[in-house]
């Protein structure tokens, strides 16, 4: 009978966050595949678990994935752990899950910490609807394209970021989302110096220009204000002012109002200028 793949979530800083079920699974499997075997060895030593370890990481994920699948098909149960948190969330793992599904191997998630969810629930932002955006690309153009595609996103957005890229990312947020957008910068989650810094994007830039950021971050960014789609309750003047407040020039605001209302720009211009 084929073995199974267990996706074992491990702590993101505080070792007490490991679950009883995760410990049971780690004790029972035949092999543990880890992103960084030295890092995982420390965790296993702490909980006095002795198991064979093998590496499964970014640069061997394809070929190693098939090798691990073969071992499961031969009957071995394998636990996959990442350096922190839940495997397959912004770390290798999704490929292995896909390979197992392709080969008919059972995949069993063993839930626990996810930095994104930790950050979200402590951020003070709406949690009813949110989207996870992971790490932004290091490529400047891809980053901008990614952000521009979500410029009007109304759900709370969650990003992962490393300290050396934080300022550049905040500056990109400022360009695309605007400096007044609320952001919660969450670091050292679950650790002694856990920190939630709740500011606007511009305030965050000022803070980290003064004091360079340290540690890994989760950035929780408030969604864009819902756009009013039914403009009949707005006067033409208020409608134009709404766009000016959002940052459009008077000319572009009138153009946008004409488009929203399906009337000629000259009519908007005449009425707006008449009322002023
Ligand atoms: N699989 C992990 C999870 O479940 O959240 C995420 C792995 S990803 C490679 C690492 C990123 O997660 C970091 O760059 C940071 O953005 C975030 N992260 C992980 N642990 C964190 C912590 N204790 N405090 C703040 N952010 C953390």
PDB file of C-alpha atoms and ligand atoms in Angstrom:
ATOM      1  CA  UNK A   1       0.000   0.000   0.000  1.00  0.00           C
ATOM      2  CA  UNK A   2       1.228   3.488  -0.849  1.00  0.00           C
ATOM      3  CA  UNK A   3       2.297   5.780   1.954  1.00  0.00           C
ATOM      4  CA  UNK A   4       1.001   9.292   2.505  1.00  0.00           C
ATOM      5  CA  UNK A   5       2.346  12.822   2.369  1.00  0.00           C
ATOM      6  CA  UNK A   6       1.741  14.762   5.598  1.00  0.00           C
ATOM      7  CA  UNK A   7       2.023  18.556   5.308  1.00  0.00           C
ATOM      8  CA  UNK A   8       3.147  19.476   8.813  1.00  0.00           C
ATOM      9  CA  UNK A   9       2.856  23.088   9.941  1.00  0.00           C
ATOM     10  CA  UNK A  10       5.614  24.035  12.379  1.00  0.00           C
ATOM     11  CA  UNK A  11       6.001  27.165  14.585  1.00  0.00           C
ATOM     12  CA  UNK A  12       6.905  30.568  13.084  1.00  0.00           C
ATOM     13  CA  UNK A  13       8.960  31.546  16.130  1.00  0.00           C
ATOM     14  CA  UNK A  14       7.436  30.218  19.325  1.00  0.00           C
ATOM     15  CA  UNK A  15       8.123  26.496  19.736  1.00  0.00           C
ATOM     16  CA  UNK A  16       5.085  26.084  21.997  1.00  0.00           C
ATOM     17  CA  UNK A  17       2.905  26.651  18.939  1.00  0.00           C
ATOM     18  CA  UNK A  18       3.611  23.164  17.594  1.00  0.00           C
ATOM     19  CA  UNK A  19       0.495  21.001  17.713  1.00  0.00           C
ATOM     20  CA  UNK A  20       0.174  17.625  19.435  1.00  0.00           C
ATOM     21  CA  UNK A  21      -0.923  16.135  16.143  1.00  0.00           C
ATOM     22  CA  UNK A  22       2.148  17.497  14.359  1.00  0.00           C
ATOM     23  CA  UNK A  23       4.403  15.873  16.984  1.00  0.00           C
ATOM     24  CA  UNK A  24       2.527  12.568  16.642  1.00  0.00           C
ATOM     25  CA  UNK A  25       2.904  12.637  12.868  1.00  0.00           C
ATOM     26  CA  UNK A  26       6.603  13.565  12.992  1.00  0.00           C
ATOM     27  CA  UNK A  27       7.166  10.673  15.403  1.00  0.00           C
ATOM     28  CA  UNK A  28       5.266   8.195  13.221  1.00  0.00           C
ATOM     29  CA  UNK A  29       6.495   8.885   9.658  1.00  0.00           C
ATOM     30  CA  UNK A  30       9.378   7.073   7.956  1.00  0.00           C
ATOM     31  CA  UNK A  31      11.052  10.191   6.590  1.00  0.00           C
ATOM     32  CA  UNK A  32      10.896  13.958   7.072  1.00  0.00           C
ATOM     33  CA  UNK A  33      11.493  16.172   4.032  1.00  0.00           C
ATOM     34  CA  UNK A  34      12.629  19.606   5.158  1.00  0.00           C
ATOM     35  CA  UNK A  35      13.431  22.895   3.448  1.00  0.00           C
ATOM     36  CA  UNK A  36      16.566  23.257   5.588  1.00  0.00           C
ATOM     37  CA  UNK A  37      17.547  20.036   7.356  1.00  0.00           C
ATOM     38  CA  UNK A  38      19.804  21.837   9.902  1.00  0.00           C
ATOM     39  CA  UNK A  39      16.954  24.133  10.881  1.00  0.00           C
ATOM     40  CA  UNK A  40      14.488  21.244  11.224  1.00  0.00           C
ATOM     41  CA  UNK A  41      17.023  19.159  13.134  1.00  0.00           C
ATOM     42  CA  UNK A  42      16.985  21.807  15.883  1.00  0.00           C
ATOM     43  CA  UNK A  43      13.193  21.521  16.077  1.00  0.00           C
ATOM     44  CA  UNK A  44      13.339  17.718  16.189  1.00  0.00           C
ATOM     45  CA  UNK A  45      16.074  17.788  18.848  1.00  0.00           C
ATOM     46  CA  UNK A  46      13.978  20.132  20.967  1.00  0.00           C
ATOM     47  CA  UNK A  47      11.077  17.647  20.900  1.00  0.00           C
ATOM     48  CA  UNK A  48      13.418  14.623  21.144  1.00  0.00           C
ATOM     49  CA  UNK A  49      12.289  13.191  17.823  1.00  0.00           C
ATOM     50  CA  UNK A  50      14.819  11.104  15.913  1.00  0.00           C
ATOM     51  CA  UNK A  51      13.931  10.551  12.263  1.00  0.00           C
ATOM     52  CA  UNK A  52      15.768  10.399   8.960  1.00  0.00           C
ATOM     53  CA  UNK A  53      15.771  13.812   7.299  1.00  0.00           C
ATOM     54  CA  UNK A  54      16.106  14.697   3.641  1.00  0.00           C
ATOM     55  CA  UNK A  55      16.193  18.076   1.944  1.00  0.00           C
ATOM     56  CA  UNK A  56      13.401  19.380  -0.273  1.00  0.00           C
ATOM     57  CA  UNK A  57      13.931  22.985  -1.272  1.00  0.00           C
ATOM     58  CA  UNK A  58      13.488  25.554  -4.012  1.00  0.00           C
ATOM     59  CA  UNK A  59      16.273  24.304  -6.286  1.00  0.00           C
ATOM     60  CA  UNK A  60      15.638  20.544  -6.128  1.00  0.00           C
ATOM     61  CA  UNK A  61      11.862  20.656  -5.852  1.00  0.00           C
ATOM     62  CA  UNK A  62      11.085  19.084  -9.252  1.00  0.00           C
ATOM     63  CA  UNK A  63      13.414  16.074  -9.387  1.00  0.00           C
ATOM     64  CA  UNK A  64      13.363  15.509  -5.610  1.00  0.00           C
ATOM     65  CA  UNK A  65       9.565  15.669  -5.681  1.00  0.00           C
ATOM     66  CA  UNK A  66       9.427  12.681  -8.025  1.00  0.00           C
ATOM     67  CA  UNK A  67      11.990  10.782  -5.917  1.00  0.00           C
ATOM     68  CA  UNK A  68       9.907  11.346  -2.775  1.00  0.00           C
ATOM     69  CA  UNK A  69       6.746  10.299  -4.635  1.00  0.00           C
ATOM     70  CA  UNK A  70       8.451   7.027  -5.621  1.00  0.00           C
ATOM     71  CA  UNK A  71       9.305   6.392  -1.971  1.00  0.00           C
ATOM     72  CA  UNK A  72       5.663   6.993  -0.979  1.00  0.00           C
ATOM     73  CA  UNK A  73       4.486   4.661  -3.742  1.00  0.00           C
ATOM     74  CA  UNK A  74       6.790   2.014  -2.205  1.00  0.00           C
ATOM     75  CA  UNK A  75       4.919   2.461   1.100  1.00  0.00           C
ATOM     76  CA  UNK A  76       6.833   5.137   3.015  1.00  0.00           C
ATOM     77  CA  UNK A  77       4.952   7.844   4.915  1.00  0.00           C
ATOM     78  CA  UNK A  78       6.654  11.218   4.513  1.00  0.00           C
ATOM     79  CA  UNK A  79       6.184  14.462   6.450  1.00  0.00           C
ATOM     80  CA  UNK A  80       6.978  17.712   4.669  1.00  0.00           C
ATOM     81  CA  UNK A  81       8.022  20.658   6.855  1.00  0.00           C
ATOM     82  CA  UNK A  82       9.202  24.119   5.882  1.00  0.00           C
ATOM     83  CA  UNK A  83      11.508  26.481   7.768  1.00  0.00           C
ATOM     84  CA  UNK A  84       8.536  28.174   9.381  1.00  0.00           C
ATOM     85  CA  UNK A  85       4.790  27.804   9.313  1.00  0.00           C
ATOM     86  CA  UNK A  86       2.707  25.900   6.829  1.00  0.00           C
ATOM     87  CA  UNK A  87       4.399  24.088   3.944  1.00  0.00           C
ATOM     88  CA  UNK A  88       3.280  25.136   0.453  1.00  0.00           C
ATOM     89  CA  UNK A  89       2.529  28.706   1.569  1.00  0.00           C
ATOM     90  CA  UNK A  90       5.259  30.833  -0.079  1.00  0.00           C
ATOM     91  CA  UNK A  91       7.731  27.970   0.178  1.00  0.00           C
ATOM     92  CA  UNK A  92       8.373  24.744  -1.738  1.00  0.00           C
ATOM     93  CA  UNK A  93       5.611  22.258  -1.262  1.00  0.00           C
ATOM     94  CA  UNK A  94       2.917  23.029  -3.807  1.00  0.00           C
ATOM     95  CA  UNK A  95       4.854  21.116  -6.478  1.00  0.00           C
ATOM     96  CA  UNK A  96       5.170  18.061  -4.232  1.00  0.00           C
ATOM     97  CA  UNK A  97       1.442  18.188  -3.456  1.00  0.00           C
ATOM     98  CA  UNK A  98       0.681  18.376  -7.195  1.00  0.00           C
ATOM     99  CA  UNK A  99       3.010  15.408  -7.919  1.00  0.00           C
ATOM    100  CA  UNK A 100       1.352  13.324  -5.165  1.00  0.00           C
ATOM    101  CA  UNK A 101      -2.116  14.097  -6.502  1.00  0.00           C
ATOM    102  CA  UNK A 102      -0.958  13.183 -10.027  1.00  0.00           C
ATOM    103  CA  UNK A 103       0.356   9.836  -8.703  1.00  0.00           C
ATOM    104  CA  UNK A 104      -2.736   9.098  -6.585  1.00  0.00           C
ATOM    105  CA  UNK A 105      -0.869   9.509  -3.265  1.00  0.00           C
ATOM    106  CA  UNK A 106      -2.942  10.760  -0.302  1.00  0.00           C
ATOM    107  CA  UNK A 107      -2.042  14.250   0.928  1.00  0.00           C
ATOM    108  CA  UNK A 108      -2.862  14.991   4.574  1.00  0.00           C
ATOM    109  CA  UNK A 109      -2.527  18.605   5.775  1.00  0.00           C
ATOM    110  CA  UNK A 110      -1.676  18.864   9.476  1.00  0.00           C
ATOM    111  CA  UNK A 111      -2.646  22.496  10.227  1.00  0.00           C
ATOM    112  CA  UNK A 112      -0.921  25.055  12.414  1.00  0.00           C
ATOM    113  CA  UNK A 113       0.765  28.463  12.127  1.00  0.00           C
ATOM    114  CA  UNK A 114       0.614  30.594   9.007  1.00  0.00           C
ATOM    115  CA  UNK A 115       2.354  33.966   9.363  1.00  0.00           C
ATOM    116  CA  UNK A 116      -0.190  35.639   7.055  1.00  0.00           C
ATOM    117  CA  UNK A 117      -3.178  34.637   9.199  1.00  0.00           C
ATOM    118  CA  UNK A 118      -1.399  35.549  12.439  1.00  0.00           C
ATOM    119  CA  UNK A 119      -0.663  38.996  11.040  1.00  0.00           C
ATOM    120  CA  UNK A 120      -4.170  39.487   9.650  1.00  0.00           C
ATOM    121  CA  UNK A 121      -5.992  38.733  12.868  1.00  0.00           C
ATOM    122  CA  UNK A 122      -3.815  41.127  14.869  1.00  0.00           C
ATOM    123  CA  UNK A 123      -3.755  43.868  12.234  1.00  0.00           C
ATOM    124  CA  UNK A 124      -7.044  45.520  13.076  1.00  0.00           C
ATOM    125  CA  UNK A 125      -8.009  45.464   9.375  1.00  0.00           C
ATOM    126  CA  UNK A 126     -11.253  43.904   8.120  1.00  0.00           C
ATOM    127  CA  UNK A 127     -10.865  40.117   8.106  1.00  0.00           C
ATOM    128  CA  UNK A 128     -14.171  39.204   6.445  1.00  0.00           C
ATOM    129  CA  UNK A 129     -12.640  39.269   2.967  1.00  0.00           C
ATOM    130  CA  UNK A 130      -8.908  39.233   2.323  1.00  0.00           C
ATOM    131  CA  UNK A 131      -6.402  38.145  -0.296  1.00  0.00           C
ATOM    132  CA  UNK A 132      -2.913  36.734   0.073  1.00  0.00           C
ATOM    133  CA  UNK A 133      -0.366  38.205  -2.359  1.00  0.00           C
ATOM    134  CA  UNK A 134       2.772  36.445  -1.059  1.00  0.00           C
ATOM    135  CA  UNK A 135       6.189  37.871  -1.960  1.00  0.00           C
ATOM    136  CA  UNK A 136       6.404  40.514  -4.684  1.00  0.00           C
ATOM    137  CA  UNK A 137       8.850  39.757  -7.475  1.00  0.00           C
ATOM    138  CA  UNK A 138      12.372  41.188  -7.240  1.00  0.00           C
ATOM    139  CA  UNK A 139      11.968  42.285 -10.850  1.00  0.00           C
ATOM    140  CA  UNK A 140      10.900  45.941 -10.844  1.00  0.00           C
ATOM    141  CA  UNK A 141       8.515  45.651 -13.769  1.00  0.00           C
ATOM    142  CA  UNK A 142       6.785  42.487 -12.489  1.00  0.00           C
ATOM    143  CA  UNK A 143       6.352  44.134  -9.069  1.00  0.00           C
ATOM    144  CA  UNK A 144       4.697  47.180 -10.609  1.00  0.00           C
ATOM    145  CA  UNK A 145       2.467  45.011 -12.822  1.00  0.00           C
ATOM    146  CA  UNK A 146       1.468  42.900  -9.820  1.00  0.00           C
ATOM    147  CA  UNK A 147       0.606  45.981  -7.751  1.00  0.00           C
ATOM    148  CA  UNK A 148      -1.195  47.767 -10.568  1.00  0.00           C
ATOM    149  CA  UNK A 149      -3.362  44.687 -11.090  1.00  0.00           C
ATOM    150  CA  UNK A 150      -4.553  44.978  -7.472  1.00  0.00           C
ATOM    151  CA  UNK A 151      -4.674  48.794  -7.215  1.00  0.00           C
ATOM    152  CA  UNK A 152      -8.491  48.747  -6.884  1.00  0.00           C
ATOM    153  CA  UNK A 153      -8.650  45.605  -4.725  1.00  0.00           C
ATOM    154  CA  UNK A 154     -11.181  46.274  -1.968  1.00  0.00           C
ATOM    155  CA  UNK A 155     -10.275  43.274   0.202  1.00  0.00           C
ATOM    156  CA  UNK A 156      -7.568  43.479   2.863  1.00  0.00           C
ATOM    157  CA  UNK A 157      -4.276  42.435   1.218  1.00  0.00           C
ATOM    158  CA  UNK A 158      -1.446  40.433   2.786  1.00  0.00           C
ATOM    159  CA  UNK A 159       2.179  40.450   1.580  1.00  0.00           C
ATOM    160  CA  UNK A 160       5.388  38.797   2.797  1.00  0.00           C
ATOM    161  CA  UNK A 161       8.533  40.898   2.741  1.00  0.00           C
ATOM    162  CA  UNK A 162      12.200  40.708   3.698  1.00  0.00           C
ATOM    163  CA  UNK A 163      13.737  43.668   5.602  1.00  0.00           C
ATOM    164  CA  UNK A 164      16.182  44.730   2.861  1.00  0.00           C
ATOM    165  CA  UNK A 165      13.318  45.123   0.357  1.00  0.00           C
ATOM    166  CA  UNK A 166      10.797  46.709   2.718  1.00  0.00           C
ATOM    167  CA  UNK A 167      11.418  50.370   1.871  1.00  0.00           C
ATOM    168  CA  UNK A 168      11.312  49.794  -1.893  1.00  0.00           C
ATOM    169  CA  UNK A 169       8.051  47.907  -1.471  1.00  0.00           C
ATOM    170  CA  UNK A 170       6.530  50.653   0.682  1.00  0.00           C
ATOM    171  CA  UNK A 171       7.523  53.219  -1.966  1.00  0.00           C
ATOM    172  CA  UNK A 172       5.842  51.101  -4.650  1.00  0.00           C
ATOM    173  CA  UNK A 173       2.732  50.875  -2.429  1.00  0.00           C
ATOM    174  CA  UNK A 174       2.761  54.665  -2.117  1.00  0.00           C
ATOM    175  CA  UNK A 175       2.877  55.091  -5.907  1.00  0.00           C
ATOM    176  CA  UNK A 176       0.137  52.577  -6.627  1.00  0.00           C
ATOM    177  CA  UNK A 177      -2.150  52.628  -3.555  1.00  0.00           C
ATOM    178  CA  UNK A 178      -1.432  56.192  -2.333  1.00  0.00           C
ATOM    179  CA  UNK A 179       0.327  57.328   0.829  1.00  0.00           C
ATOM    180  CA  UNK A 180      -2.847  57.463   2.939  1.00  0.00           C
ATOM    181  CA  UNK A 181      -3.543  53.738   2.639  1.00  0.00           C
ATOM    182  CA  UNK A 182      -3.503  52.032   6.054  1.00  0.00           C
ATOM    183  CA  UNK A 183      -0.867  49.381   6.646  1.00  0.00           C
ATOM    184  CA  UNK A 184      -0.006  47.090   9.519  1.00  0.00           C
ATOM    185  CA  UNK A 185       3.661  46.041   9.554  1.00  0.00           C
ATOM    186  CA  UNK A 186       3.913  42.814  11.525  1.00  0.00           C
ATOM    187  CA  UNK A 187       7.241  41.340  12.606  1.00  0.00           C
ATOM    188  CA  UNK A 188       8.683  38.866  15.122  1.00  0.00           C
ATOM    189  CA  UNK A 189       5.248  37.216  15.194  1.00  0.00           C
ATOM    190  CA  UNK A 190       4.716  34.816  18.104  1.00  0.00           C
ATOM    191  CA  UNK A 191       8.158  35.782  19.502  1.00  0.00           C
ATOM    192  CA  UNK A 192       9.004  37.828  22.607  1.00  0.00           C
ATOM    193  CA  UNK A 193       9.393  41.070  20.646  1.00  0.00           C
ATOM    194  CA  UNK A 194       6.295  40.575  18.484  1.00  0.00           C
ATOM    195  CA  UNK A 195       5.400  43.910  16.907  1.00  0.00           C
ATOM    196  CA  UNK A 196       2.408  45.304  15.019  1.00  0.00           C
ATOM    197  CA  UNK A 197       3.122  48.813  13.684  1.00  0.00           C
ATOM    198  CA  UNK A 198      -0.117  50.361  12.405  1.00  0.00           C
ATOM    199  CA  UNK A 199       0.450  53.439  10.214  1.00  0.00           C
ATOM    200  CA  UNK A 200      -0.309  54.905   6.796  1.00  0.00           C
ATOM    201  CA  UNK A 201       2.024  53.934   3.956  1.00  0.00           C
ATOM    202  CA  UNK A 202       3.690  57.393   3.968  1.00  0.00           C
ATOM    203  CA  UNK A 203       4.182  57.276   7.740  1.00  0.00           C
ATOM    204  CA  UNK A 204       5.728  53.817   7.430  1.00  0.00           C
ATOM    205  CA  UNK A 205       8.205  55.104   4.805  1.00  0.00           C
ATOM    206  CA  UNK A 206       9.228  57.945   7.128  1.00  0.00           C
ATOM    207  CA  UNK A 207       9.642  55.541  10.059  1.00  0.00           C
ATOM    208  CA  UNK A 208      11.827  53.024   8.248  1.00  0.00           C
ATOM    209  CA  UNK A 209      13.880  55.713   6.486  1.00  0.00           C
ATOM    210  CA  UNK A 210      14.837  56.875   9.946  1.00  0.00           C
ATOM    211  CA  UNK A 211      15.286  53.429  11.547  1.00  0.00           C
ATOM    212  CA  UNK A 212      16.250  50.621   9.150  1.00  0.00           C
ATOM    213  CA  UNK A 213      13.856  47.661   9.388  1.00  0.00           C
ATOM    214  CA  UNK A 214      14.958  44.378  10.982  1.00  0.00           C
ATOM    215  CA  UNK A 215      13.459  40.905  10.699  1.00  0.00           C
ATOM    216  CA  UNK A 216      10.960  39.349   8.327  1.00  0.00           C
ATOM    217  CA  UNK A 217       7.679  41.192   7.813  1.00  0.00           C
ATOM    218  CA  UNK A 218       4.093  40.461   7.012  1.00  0.00           C
ATOM    219  CA  UNK A 219       2.438  43.558   5.543  1.00  0.00           C
ATOM    220  CA  UNK A 220      -1.320  43.849   5.897  1.00  0.00           C
ATOM    221  CA  UNK A 221      -2.681  46.613   3.665  1.00  0.00           C
ATOM    222  CA  UNK A 222      -6.245  47.913   3.778  1.00  0.00           C
ATOM    223  CA  UNK A 223      -8.282  47.477   0.618  1.00  0.00           C
ATOM    224  CA  UNK A 224      -9.314  50.374  -1.648  1.00  0.00           C
ATOM    225  CA  UNK A 225     -12.557  52.140  -0.777  1.00  0.00           C
ATOM    226  CA  UNK A 226     -15.520  50.580  -2.572  1.00  0.00           C
ATOM    227  CA  UNK A 227     -16.301  52.646  -5.683  1.00  0.00           C
ATOM    228  CA  UNK A 228     -19.868  53.912  -5.844  1.00  0.00           C
ATOM    229  CA  UNK A 229     -21.323  52.368  -8.970  1.00  0.00           C
ATOM    230  CA  UNK A 230     -24.736  54.012  -8.749  1.00  0.00           C
ATOM    231  CA  UNK A 231     -23.938  57.678  -9.261  1.00  0.00           C
ATOM    232  CA  UNK A 232     -27.551  58.874  -9.466  1.00  0.00           C
ATOM    233  CA  UNK A 233     -27.483  59.892  -5.782  1.00  0.00           C
ATOM    234  CA  UNK A 234     -24.482  62.189  -6.426  1.00  0.00           C
ATOM    235  CA  UNK A 235     -24.722  65.649  -7.949  1.00  0.00           C
ATOM    236  CA  UNK A 236     -22.418  66.186 -10.934  1.00  0.00           C
ATOM    237  CA  UNK A 237     -20.354  68.559  -8.825  1.00  0.00           C
ATOM    238  CA  UNK A 238     -19.936  66.022  -5.973  1.00  0.00           C
ATOM    239  CA  UNK A 239     -19.131  63.332  -8.503  1.00  0.00           C
ATOM    240  CA  UNK A 240     -16.315  65.441 -10.020  1.00  0.00           C
ATOM    241  CA  UNK A 241     -15.054  66.378  -6.530  1.00  0.00           C
ATOM    242  CA  UNK A 242     -14.979  62.675  -5.575  1.00  0.00           C
ATOM    243  CA  UNK A 243     -12.457  61.977  -8.331  1.00  0.00           C
ATOM    244  CA  UNK A 244     -10.415  65.092  -7.540  1.00  0.00           C
ATOM    245  CA  UNK A 245     -10.136  63.873  -3.923  1.00  0.00           C
ATOM    246  CA  UNK A 246      -8.922  60.513  -5.256  1.00  0.00           C
ATOM    247  CA  UNK A 247      -6.069  62.370  -6.971  1.00  0.00           C
ATOM    248  CA  UNK A 248      -7.318  63.055 -10.519  1.00  0.00           C
ATOM    249  CA  UNK A 249      -6.838  66.441 -12.133  1.00  0.00           C
ATOM    250  CA  UNK A 250     -10.013  68.503 -12.691  1.00  0.00           C
ATOM    251  CA  UNK A 251      -9.894  67.674 -16.407  1.00  0.00           C
ATOM    252  CA  UNK A 252      -9.494  63.914 -15.827  1.00  0.00           C
ATOM    253  CA  UNK A 253     -12.164  63.973 -13.117  1.00  0.00           C
ATOM    254  CA  UNK A 254     -14.669  65.488 -15.541  1.00  0.00           C
ATOM    255  CA  UNK A 255     -13.694  62.928 -18.161  1.00  0.00           C
ATOM    256  CA  UNK A 256     -14.245  60.086 -15.656  1.00  0.00           C
ATOM    257  CA  UNK A 257     -17.649  61.504 -14.643  1.00  0.00           C
ATOM    258  CA  UNK A 258     -18.710  61.754 -18.268  1.00  0.00           C
ATOM    259  CA  UNK A 259     -17.754  58.094 -18.723  1.00  0.00           C
ATOM    260  CA  UNK A 260     -19.566  56.968 -15.539  1.00  0.00           C
ATOM    261  CA  UNK A 261     -22.744  58.806 -16.547  1.00  0.00           C
ATOM    262  CA  UNK A 262     -22.589  58.129 -20.261  1.00  0.00           C
ATOM    263  CA  UNK A 263     -22.876  61.818 -21.138  1.00  0.00           C
ATOM    264  CA  UNK A 264     -20.685  64.229 -23.084  1.00  0.00           C
ATOM    265  CA  UNK A 265     -17.688  65.766 -21.362  1.00  0.00           C
ATOM    266  CA  UNK A 266     -18.747  69.211 -22.547  1.00  0.00           C
ATOM    267  CA  UNK A 267     -22.057  68.831 -20.674  1.00  0.00           C
ATOM    268  CA  UNK A 268     -20.220  67.903 -17.478  1.00  0.00           C
ATOM    269  CA  UNK A 269     -17.862  70.829 -17.976  1.00  0.00           C
ATOM    270  CA  UNK A 270     -20.729  73.268 -18.525  1.00  0.00           C
ATOM    271  CA  UNK A 271     -22.620  72.133 -15.442  1.00  0.00           C
ATOM    272  CA  UNK A 272     -19.569  71.847 -13.171  1.00  0.00           C
ATOM    273  CA  UNK A 273     -18.224  75.278 -14.138  1.00  0.00           C
ATOM    274  CA  UNK A 274     -21.689  76.838 -13.843  1.00  0.00           C
ATOM    275  CA  UNK A 275     -22.017  75.640 -10.263  1.00  0.00           C
ATOM    276  CA  UNK A 276     -18.640  77.032  -9.189  1.00  0.00           C
TER     277      UNK A 276
HETATM  278  N1  LIG B   1       5.205  28.967   5.105  1.00  0.00           N
HETATM  279  C1  LIG B   1       5.294  30.162   5.914  1.00  0.00           C
HETATM  280  C2  LIG B   1       3.912  30.481   6.500  1.00  0.00           C
HETATM  281  O1  LIG B   1       3.151  29.569   6.718  1.00  0.00           O
HETATM  282  O2  LIG B   1       3.621  31.639   6.790  1.00  0.00           O
HETATM  283  C3  LIG B   1       5.901  31.316   5.179  1.00  0.00           C
HETATM  284  C4  LIG B   1       7.252  31.043   4.611  1.00  0.00           C
HETATM  285  S1  LIG B   1       7.912  32.375   3.733  1.00  0.00           S
HETATM  286  C5  LIG B   1       9.315  31.646   2.992  1.00  0.00           C
HETATM  287  C6  LIG B   1       8.664  33.328   4.960  1.00  0.00           C
HETATM  288  C7  LIG B   1       7.959  34.664   5.178  1.00  0.00           C
HETATM  289  O3  LIG B   1       6.895  34.499   6.117  1.00  0.00           O
HETATM  290  C8  LIG B   1       8.847  35.720   5.784  1.00  0.00           C
HETATM  291  O4  LIG B   1       9.600  36.414   4.799  1.00  0.00           O
HETATM  292  C9  LIG B   1       7.847  36.636   6.454  1.00  0.00           C
HETATM  293  O5  LIG B   1       7.266  37.485   5.500  1.00  0.00           O
HETATM  294  C10 LIG B   1       6.810  35.619   6.939  1.00  0.00           C
HETATM  295  N2  LIG B   1       7.090  35.203   8.318  1.00  0.00           N
HETATM  296  C11 LIG B   1       7.397  33.954   8.743  1.00  0.00           C
HETATM  297  N3  LIG B   1       7.550  33.938  10.084  1.00  0.00           N
HETATM  298  C12 LIG B   1       7.343  35.211  10.518  1.00  0.00           C
HETATM  299  C13 LIG B   1       7.361  35.843  11.797  1.00  0.00           C
HETATM  300  N4  LIG B   1       7.612  35.157  12.903  1.00  0.00           N
HETATM  301  N5  LIG B   1       7.091  37.169  11.853  1.00  0.00           N
HETATM  302  C14 LIG B   1       6.820  37.871  10.741  1.00  0.00           C
HETATM  303  N6  LIG B   1       6.787  37.316   9.506  1.00  0.00           N
HETATM  304  C15 LIG B   1       7.046  36.021   9.399  1.00  0.00           C
END
